Amino acid sequence: MSFVEYSEIIQEGDVVIIFQGHESMMPIKVQSGAQTQTRYGAIRHSSDLIGQRFGSKVTCSKGGWVYVLHPTPELWTVNLPHRTQILYTTDIANITLMLELKPGSVVCESGTGSGSLSHSILRTIAPTGHLHTVEFHAQRAEKAMQEFKEHKVSHLVTVRNQDVCKDGFGITGIADAVFLDIPSPWEAITHAKSAIKRKGGRVCSFSPCIEQVQRTCEALLDHGFEEICTLEVLLRVHDVRTVTLPLPDFGPEEDSTDIPNTGNTSVICRTATPPREMAGHTGYLTFATKPRD
Amino acid sequence: PRRSHRISFGDYVVLKRGDVFKSVQVENKKKVIFEKQWFFLDNAVGQLFGTRFEIEAGGSLKLKAAKHSGDSLDSKEAGQDNRHILDDGKSQKLTRDDIETLKEQGLKGQEIVQQLIDNSTTFKDKTEFAQEKYIKKKKKKYESDITILKPSTRLLAMMYHGREPGKICHLRYDTLAQILTLGNIHAGSKILVFETCAGLVLGSVMERMGGFGSVIQMYPGGGPTRAGMESFGFPSHFHETLHEFPLCKVNALLAGTLDLSEKDADGNRRSESSQETSGVSEERSSEPQSMEVSVDPQEEMRRVERERLREQKVRFLPLLLCAYIESWLGAQEKKVKMEEKRKKLASAAALLEGRNADGLVIASRFHPCPVLMGLLKFIAPSRPFVVYCQYREPLIECYTKLREQGGAISLRLTDSWLRHYQVLPNRTHPVLLMSGGGGYLLSGTTVAADAAKTRNQHKSEEPVAKRLKLDEISSA
């Protein structure tokens, strides 16, 4: 198992995702002799997980069952332990496309936070790219390093515990793309520019507040960035359901041979409805291109 | 592999002017039409990607001089508001003809814009914001710079959505972004793609695979569409990871009855006549057969003589000889092509047979339900699949079918809402026009198919999720 490569059989040391039902999943680390409690009973790692195929059904001690899934960055995003507010898949997907990330890309990111975006970037740039991620909080930086190691991706990433606004990313002139999710991104634009390759590259800044966006766009313009563009994306979920709609009774029609509706008929519709509430805002995404030097 | 930062003949590039893009191939002395201008790309060869060019009279490209920082267009005077500005259409003193004359005199775009400002009676009364907006608008119209870029999913997806959305089933680029991420498309995996989006979706999947792993394009009808994929300009080794397999042979493959023997490699044996290479051979259809039998040059000459006498037209002699040679070559070529095709079919079948693909992407004008149900069989358990449809109802059907059949979890029917912003000091607001919709996605994860035995045993013990409204755990 690794977050950047699929495998078929569960092995000791793997991180797997236990699926207990919709919106009820949890990550566990597979260890010989260990046990994990689920709502349907205990799972014995040695007999129930090790050697089993990813995607299989696992019966728990109380008799109920769960599925064991191969980890992906998307599953990780919804199951990881939060140390900070994280980025979700909808924003991550657009960031990936608009920054033109692909295998071999060299990317700079700050702040690392809880590693949600980091894992997605690593998956996209593997096996030949590299991620330079900067986190100014010492414990968070340490935790991120640990997780990357456990997830077998540490060869693709360098974590630096420093302040990107003061000290930059620790490298210059080698990045294809830079991503900023920090309180004052305009203070890091100079460093972002110097981190990017001479031939040019892409930059993205994520900010919840419009004032931050305004200051960042101004800084980008002042530094000679082009194609400055700000957008937001939201995901709308459609809940598929069957609804039964009763038909009205208008009474018997004149000159009609039809049997009048006695009021007990209804129509079944297969449709989808929006949820009661939805995420209305995550943050604004600002993209720009650093032109060739 | 040689890294190409410089534009070469044969390269696929993306032309950009403002927010408008066009994908073209760089060809010697070929006229390109883009944004109401025509020009030749020859002067761009040898330049770096990302370079900006001016279009000179005559259509040749010229490197744009170093950028002027900001506008050198002065705005000395400005008004406070528009209460006294009359919109009578008479404030611009230059006529259309005047502007044409300026253009013919070789005035650059920026100079024309300055002329327009100088000849506008109301410009000095406009507010600073209105002046900026005016200048921006005129620049967009009269400055004809183009930039030549290296293709990417971002540029091509925006181009197709802006220019020819019908060709890509109205797939908007943020929806495509979701497809690639939800599908966990990455280097080293084996992905099945079925699309009728001109090859854009295929190309974007290939870009994310980086030349590692394999992509199997399933195709309906005659052959796979790949024009959009070619526009990405992938290096040749990427094409080695690309396979294709016809939908019409899927059932045979699943049943184990697919015939891959050398004899009849192509089940659809269409009678391609041997006149593919030479139009002359149509009247001489008997010739190829007799040609194959007799190799003796003297016999050949006699036959030719006989023909000559028959036709009584001397000038046909060289044409006849050519016809013989060409149709013989054509037959050999056809043999080689058929063997190639058979080999390709066999290699794609070998990849599919294991039923262990790592992902499935569907984005087509076909009804997604049968496509999905048919192709899911090739996907390993615990792998993502994503289905795009321009409309919602067909995906509701897919959802229902999957719930009944089992074998998939975390089913989600979604669409993406996208909004652009104008960010300027004291003028920040969402852009006035926005996209109405970008299509719908059904995504999910495969799981091990339920064996009948297991299902019966655990029927009474199946867990009941507290919230039943979304994914009920499927029961037999």
PDB file of C-alpha atoms in Angstrom, chain B residues 30-224:
ATOM      1  CA  LYS B  30       0.507  27.584 -43.057  1.00  0.00           C
ATOM      2  CA  LYS B  31      -2.022  30.389 -42.614  1.00  0.00           C
ATOM      3  CA  VAL B  32      -3.602  30.450 -39.167  1.00  0.00           C
ATOM      4  CA  ILE B  33      -6.793  32.359 -38.426  1.00  0.00           C
ATOM      5  CA  PHE B  34      -7.372  33.405 -34.834  1.00  0.00           C
ATOM      6  CA  GLU B  35      -9.514  36.207 -33.410  1.00  0.00           C
ATOM      7  CA  LYS B  36     -10.247  37.806 -36.756  1.00  0.00           C
ATOM      8  CA  GLN B  37      -6.556  37.969 -37.660  1.00  0.00           C
ATOM      9  CA  TRP B  38      -4.548  35.798 -39.944  1.00  0.00           C
ATOM     10  CA  PHE B  39      -0.842  35.099 -39.676  1.00  0.00           C
ATOM     11  CA  PHE B  40       1.939  32.572 -40.068  1.00  0.00           C
ATOM     12  CA  LEU B  41       3.672  30.844 -37.176  1.00  0.00           C
ATOM     13  CA  ASP B  42       7.015  30.413 -38.937  1.00  0.00           C
ATOM     14  CA  ASN B  43       8.767  33.196 -36.994  1.00  0.00           C
ATOM     15  CA  ALA B  44       7.743  31.602 -33.735  1.00  0.00           C
ATOM     16  CA  VAL B  45       9.862  28.518 -34.383  1.00  0.00           C
ATOM     17  CA  GLY B  46      12.942  28.568 -32.173  1.00  0.00           C
ATOM     18  CA  GLN B  47      11.370  30.951 -29.699  1.00  0.00           C
ATOM     19  CA  LEU B  48      10.495  29.940 -26.164  1.00  0.00           C
ATOM     20  CA  PHE B  49       7.015  28.886 -25.149  1.00  0.00           C
ATOM     21  CA  GLY B  50       5.238  31.696 -23.353  1.00  0.00           C
ATOM     22  CA  THR B  51       6.579  34.339 -25.720  1.00  0.00           C
ATOM     23  CA  ARG B  52       4.359  37.208 -26.771  1.00  0.00           C
ATOM     24  CA  PHE B  53       4.183  38.276 -30.411  1.00  0.00           C
ATOM     25  CA  GLU B  54       2.818  41.158 -32.447  1.00  0.00           C
ATOM     26  CA  ILE B  55       1.198  40.495 -35.788  1.00  0.00           C
ATOM     27  CA  GLU B  56       2.722  42.593 -38.526  1.00  0.00           C
ATOM     28  CA  ALA B  57       1.109  43.595 -41.783  1.00  0.00           C
ATOM     29  CA  GLY B  58       1.533  40.616 -44.084  1.00  0.00           C
ATOM     30  CA  GLY B  59       0.935  38.087 -41.338  1.00  0.00           C
ATOM     31  CA  SER B  60       4.376  37.513 -39.932  1.00  0.00           C
ATOM     32  CA  LEU B  61       4.975  37.335 -36.227  1.00  0.00           C
ATOM     33  CA  LYS B  62       7.359  39.676 -34.483  1.00  0.00           C
ATOM     34  CA  LEU B  63       8.678  39.322 -30.988  1.00  0.00           C
ATOM     35  CA  LYS B  64       6.992  41.787 -28.691  1.00  0.00           C
ATOM     36  CA  ALA B  65       9.392  44.265 -27.149  1.00  0.00           C
ATOM     37  CA  ALA B  66       9.843  44.217 -23.370  1.00  0.00           C
ATOM     38  CA  LYS B  67       6.659  44.993 -21.490  1.00  0.00           C
ATOM     39  CA  HIS B  68       5.829  48.520 -20.512  1.00  0.00           C
ATOM     40  CA  SER B  69       5.195  48.487 -16.795  1.00  0.00           C
ATOM     41  CA  GLY B  70       1.584  49.560 -16.433  1.00  0.00           C
ATOM     42  CA  ASP B  71      -0.108  52.004 -18.738  1.00  0.00           C
ATOM     43  CA  SER B  72       1.930  54.771 -20.230  1.00  0.00           C
ATOM     44  CA  LEU B  73      -1.420  56.227 -21.136  1.00  0.00           C
ATOM     45  CA  ASP B  74      -1.878  59.329 -19.042  1.00  0.00           C
ATOM     46  CA  SER B  75      -5.046  60.078 -17.248  1.00  0.00           C
ATOM     47  CA  LYS B  76      -4.433  63.609 -16.085  1.00  0.00           C
ATOM     48  CA  GLU B  77      -7.990  64.700 -15.635  1.00  0.00           C
ATOM     49  CA  ALA B  78     -10.983  62.790 -14.359  1.00  0.00           C
ATOM     50  CA  GLY B  79     -14.513  63.536 -13.248  1.00  0.00           C
ATOM     51  CA  GLN B  80     -16.336  62.561 -10.075  1.00  0.00           C
ATOM     52  CA  ASP B  81     -19.490  60.941 -11.475  1.00  0.00           C
ATOM     53  CA  ASN B  82     -21.488  60.680 -14.707  1.00  0.00           C
ATOM     54  CA  ARG B  83     -24.352  63.080 -13.982  1.00  0.00           C
ATOM     55  CA  HIS B  84     -23.434  65.426 -16.849  1.00  0.00           C
ATOM     56  CA  ILE B  85     -22.192  62.898 -19.391  1.00  0.00           C
ATOM     57  CA  LEU B  86     -24.525  62.570 -22.351  1.00  0.00           C
ATOM     58  CA  ASP B  87     -24.469  59.298 -24.204  1.00  0.00           C
ATOM     59  CA  ASP B  88     -25.300  60.604 -27.665  1.00  0.00           C
ATOM     60  CA  GLY B  89     -22.838  58.465 -29.620  1.00  0.00           C
ATOM     61  CA  LYS B  90     -21.027  61.624 -30.784  1.00  0.00           C
ATOM     62  CA  SER B  91     -18.252  61.898 -28.244  1.00  0.00           C
ATOM     63  CA  GLN B  92     -15.652  60.062 -30.368  1.00  0.00           C
ATOM     64  CA  LYS B  93     -14.403  62.335 -33.141  1.00  0.00           C
ATOM     65  CA  LEU B  94     -12.516  59.661 -35.084  1.00  0.00           C
ATOM     66  CA  THR B  95     -14.626  57.784 -37.595  1.00  0.00           C
ATOM     67  CA  ARG B  96     -14.310  54.145 -38.485  1.00  0.00           C
ATOM     68  CA  ASP B  97     -12.506  55.180 -41.650  1.00  0.00           C
ATOM     69  CA  ASP B  98     -10.094  57.351 -39.676  1.00  0.00           C
ATOM     70  CA  ILE B  99      -9.186  54.364 -37.542  1.00  0.00           C
ATOM     71  CA  GLU B 100      -8.693  52.166 -40.612  1.00  0.00           C
ATOM     72  CA  THR B 101      -6.359  54.816 -42.000  1.00  0.00           C
ATOM     73  CA  LEU B 102      -4.367  54.825 -38.775  1.00  0.00           C
ATOM     74  CA  LYS B 103      -4.115  51.040 -38.950  1.00  0.00           C
ATOM     75  CA  GLU B 104      -2.921  51.203 -42.542  1.00  0.00           C
ATOM     76  CA  GLN B 105      -0.318  53.747 -41.557  1.00  0.00           C
ATOM     77  CA  GLY B 106       1.087  51.045 -39.307  1.00  0.00           C
ATOM     78  CA  LEU B 107       0.126  52.531 -35.967  1.00  0.00           C
ATOM     79  CA  LYS B 108       0.512  50.094 -33.099  1.00  0.00           C
ATOM     80  CA  GLY B 109      -2.461  49.086 -30.961  1.00  0.00           C
ATOM     81  CA  GLN B 110      -1.389  51.204 -28.021  1.00  0.00           C
ATOM     82  CA  GLU B 111      -0.974  54.254 -30.251  1.00  0.00           C
ATOM     83  CA  ILE B 112      -4.462  53.809 -31.677  1.00  0.00           C
ATOM     84  CA  VAL B 113      -5.889  53.634 -28.175  1.00  0.00           C
ATOM     85  CA  GLN B 114      -4.105  56.893 -27.309  1.00  0.00           C
ATOM     86  CA  GLN B 115      -5.586  58.493 -30.441  1.00  0.00           C
ATOM     87  CA  LEU B 116      -9.063  57.389 -29.371  1.00  0.00           C
ATOM     88  CA  ILE B 117      -8.563  58.907 -25.931  1.00  0.00           C
ATOM     89  CA  ASP B 118      -7.265  62.169 -27.381  1.00  0.00           C
ATOM     90  CA  ASN B 119     -10.246  62.396 -29.727  1.00  0.00           C
ATOM     91  CA  SER B 120     -12.898  61.618 -27.153  1.00  0.00           C
ATOM     92  CA  THR B 121     -14.718  64.695 -25.849  1.00  0.00           C
ATOM     93  CA  THR B 122     -16.006  62.946 -22.740  1.00  0.00           C
ATOM     94  CA  PHE B 123     -12.897  61.036 -21.649  1.00  0.00           C
ATOM     95  CA  LYS B 124     -11.673  63.747 -19.270  1.00  0.00           C
ATOM     96  CA  ASP B 125     -15.110  63.868 -17.598  1.00  0.00           C
ATOM     97  CA  LYS B 126     -15.237  60.153 -16.884  1.00  0.00           C
ATOM     98  CA  THR B 127     -14.326  58.942 -13.414  1.00  0.00           C
ATOM     99  CA  GLU B 128     -10.927  57.276 -13.029  1.00  0.00           C
ATOM    100  CA  PHE B 129     -12.635  53.916 -12.872  1.00  0.00           C
ATOM    101  CA  ALA B 130     -14.574  54.608 -16.054  1.00  0.00           C
ATOM    102  CA  GLN B 131     -11.391  55.754 -17.769  1.00  0.00           C
ATOM    103  CA  GLU B 132      -9.616  52.537 -16.799  1.00  0.00           C
ATOM    104  CA  LYS B 133     -12.551  50.503 -18.053  1.00  0.00           C
ATOM    105  CA  TYR B 134     -12.584  52.452 -21.329  1.00  0.00           C
ATOM    106  CA  ILE B 135      -8.862  51.940 -21.867  1.00  0.00           C
ATOM    107  CA  LYS B 136      -9.124  48.252 -21.070  1.00  0.00           C
ATOM    108  CA  LYS B 137     -11.956  47.848 -23.561  1.00  0.00           C
ATOM    109  CA  LYS B 138     -10.116  49.667 -26.360  1.00  0.00           C
ATOM    110  CA  LYS B 139      -6.914  47.751 -25.675  1.00  0.00           C
ATOM    111  CA  LYS B 140      -8.780  44.497 -25.965  1.00  0.00           C
ATOM    112  CA  LYS B 141     -10.093  45.565 -29.347  1.00  0.00           C
ATOM    113  CA  TYR B 142      -7.019  47.148 -30.900  1.00  0.00           C
ATOM    114  CA  GLU B 143      -4.023  45.461 -29.345  1.00  0.00           C
ATOM    115  CA  SER B 144      -3.464  42.331 -31.304  1.00  0.00           C
ATOM    116  CA  ASP B 145      -0.762  40.598 -29.321  1.00  0.00           C
ATOM    117  CA  ILE B 146      -0.862  36.868 -29.091  1.00  0.00           C
ATOM    118  CA  THR B 147       0.985  34.556 -26.763  1.00  0.00           C
ATOM    119  CA  ILE B 148       2.057  31.069 -27.766  1.00  0.00           C
ATOM    120  CA  LEU B 149       1.723  28.536 -24.972  1.00  0.00           C
ATOM    121  CA  LYS B 150       2.476  24.912 -24.334  1.00  0.00           C
ATOM    122  CA  PRO B 151      -0.747  22.880 -24.212  1.00  0.00           C
ATOM    123  CA  SER B 152      -2.115  21.712 -20.882  1.00  0.00           C
ATOM    124  CA  THR B 153      -5.401  20.303 -19.608  1.00  0.00           C
ATOM    125  CA  ARG B 154      -6.219  23.712 -18.131  1.00  0.00           C
ATOM    126  CA  LEU B 155      -5.825  25.573 -21.421  1.00  0.00           C
ATOM    127  CA  LEU B 156      -7.462  22.956 -23.617  1.00  0.00           C
ATOM    128  CA  ALA B 157     -10.391  22.399 -21.264  1.00  0.00           C
ATOM    129  CA  MET B 158     -11.060  26.142 -21.110  1.00  0.00           C
ATOM    130  CA  MET B 159     -10.667  26.424 -24.858  1.00  0.00           C
ATOM    131  CA  TYR B 160     -13.098  23.636 -25.677  1.00  0.00           C
ATOM    132  CA  HIS B 161     -15.633  24.868 -23.155  1.00  0.00           C
ATOM    133  CA  GLY B 162     -15.442  28.407 -24.529  1.00  0.00           C
ATOM    134  CA  ARG B 163     -15.341  27.597 -28.253  1.00  0.00           C
ATOM    135  CA  GLU B 164     -16.960  24.234 -28.873  1.00  0.00           C
ATOM    136  CA  PRO B 165     -18.803  22.989 -25.789  1.00  0.00           C
ATOM    137  CA  GLY B 166     -21.008  20.757 -27.903  1.00  0.00           C
ATOM    138  CA  LYS B 167     -17.992  18.674 -28.843  1.00  0.00           C
ATOM    139  CA  ILE B 168     -17.288  17.888 -25.219  1.00  0.00           C
ATOM    140  CA  CYS B 169     -20.853  17.291 -24.026  1.00  0.00           C
ATOM    141  CA  HIS B 170     -20.714  20.688 -22.290  1.00  0.00           C
ATOM    142  CA  LEU B 171     -18.196  19.439 -19.759  1.00  0.00           C
ATOM    143  CA  ARG B 172     -16.969  22.494 -17.872  1.00  0.00           C
ATOM    144  CA  TYR B 173     -13.342  22.591 -16.736  1.00  0.00           C
ATOM    145  CA  ASP B 174     -14.075  22.510 -13.010  1.00  0.00           C
ATOM    146  CA  THR B 175     -16.167  19.370 -13.554  1.00  0.00           C
ATOM    147  CA  LEU B 176     -13.254  17.847 -15.470  1.00  0.00           C
ATOM    148  CA  ALA B 177     -11.052  18.778 -12.513  1.00  0.00           C
ATOM    149  CA  GLN B 178     -13.362  16.772 -10.228  1.00  0.00           C
ATOM    150  CA  ILE B 179     -13.273  13.786 -12.576  1.00  0.00           C
ATOM    151  CA  LEU B 180      -9.490  13.621 -12.527  1.00  0.00           C
ATOM    152  CA  THR B 181      -9.217  13.950  -8.751  1.00  0.00           C
ATOM    153  CA  LEU B 182     -12.186  11.793  -7.734  1.00  0.00           C
ATOM    154  CA  GLY B 183     -10.920   9.154 -10.138  1.00  0.00           C
ATOM    155  CA  ASN B 184      -7.542   9.175  -8.365  1.00  0.00           C
ATOM    156  CA  ILE B 185      -5.869   9.351 -11.771  1.00  0.00           C
ATOM    157  CA  HIS B 186      -2.145   9.005 -11.179  1.00  0.00           C
ATOM    158  CA  ALA B 187       1.052   7.571 -12.644  1.00  0.00           C
ATOM    159  CA  GLY B 188       1.339   3.819 -12.747  1.00  0.00           C
ATOM    160  CA  SER B 189      -2.324   2.877 -12.685  1.00  0.00           C
ATOM    161  CA  LYS B 190      -4.469   1.144 -15.310  1.00  0.00           C
ATOM    162  CA  ILE B 191      -7.437   3.300 -16.261  1.00  0.00           C
ATOM    163  CA  LEU B 192     -10.414   2.607 -18.503  1.00  0.00           C
ATOM    164  CA  VAL B 193     -11.801   5.581 -20.362  1.00  0.00           C
ATOM    165  CA  PHE B 194     -14.962   5.804 -22.418  1.00  0.00           C
ATOM    166  CA  GLU B 195     -15.555   9.276 -23.795  1.00  0.00           C
ATOM    167  CA  THR B 196     -17.048  11.185 -26.665  1.00  0.00           C
ATOM    168  CA  CYS B 197     -15.459  14.498 -25.742  1.00  0.00           C
ATOM    169  CA  ALA B 198     -13.233  14.742 -28.791  1.00  0.00           C
ATOM    170  CA  GLY B 199     -10.381  13.152 -26.862  1.00  0.00           C
ATOM    171  CA  LEU B 200     -10.114  15.948 -24.279  1.00  0.00           C
ATOM    172  CA  VAL B 201     -10.940  13.679 -21.356  1.00  0.00           C
ATOM    173  CA  LEU B 202      -8.587  11.012 -22.681  1.00  0.00           C
ATOM    174  CA  GLY B 203      -5.789  13.552 -23.038  1.00  0.00           C
ATOM    175  CA  SER B 204      -6.301  14.940 -19.556  1.00  0.00           C
ATOM    176  CA  VAL B 205      -6.192  11.424 -18.083  1.00  0.00           C
ATOM    177  CA  MET B 206      -2.979  10.763 -19.992  1.00  0.00           C
ATOM    178  CA  GLU B 207      -1.463  14.015 -18.754  1.00  0.00           C
ATOM    179  CA  ARG B 208      -2.077  12.938 -15.152  1.00  0.00           C
ATOM    180  CA  MET B 209      -0.578   9.518 -15.834  1.00  0.00           C
ATOM    181  CA  GLY B 210       2.622  11.127 -17.093  1.00  0.00           C
ATOM    182  CA  GLY B 211       3.434   8.274 -19.450  1.00  0.00           C
ATOM    183  CA  PHE B 212       3.411   5.687 -16.647  1.00  0.00           C
ATOM    184  CA  GLY B 213       0.896   2.863 -16.406  1.00  0.00           C
ATOM    185  CA  SER B 214      -1.723   2.313 -19.083  1.00  0.00           C
ATOM    186  CA  VAL B 215      -4.911   3.824 -20.428  1.00  0.00           C
ATOM    187  CA  ILE B 216      -7.422   1.709 -22.306  1.00  0.00           C
ATOM    188  CA  GLN B 217      -9.816   3.712 -24.399  1.00  0.00           C
ATOM    189  CA  MET B 218     -13.056   1.878 -25.013  1.00  0.00           C
ATOM    190  CA  TYR B 219     -14.729   3.064 -28.181  1.00  0.00           C
ATOM    191  CA  PRO B 220     -18.137   2.719 -29.841  1.00  0.00           C
ATOM    192  CA  GLY B 221     -18.419   2.231 -33.606  1.00  0.00           C
ATOM    193  CA  GLY B 222     -15.539   2.467 -36.033  1.00  0.00           C
ATOM    194  CA  GLY B 223     -12.571   3.828 -34.168  1.00  0.00           C
ATOM    195  CA  PRO B 224     -11.481   5.929 -31.203  1.00  0.00           C
TER     196      PRO B 224
END
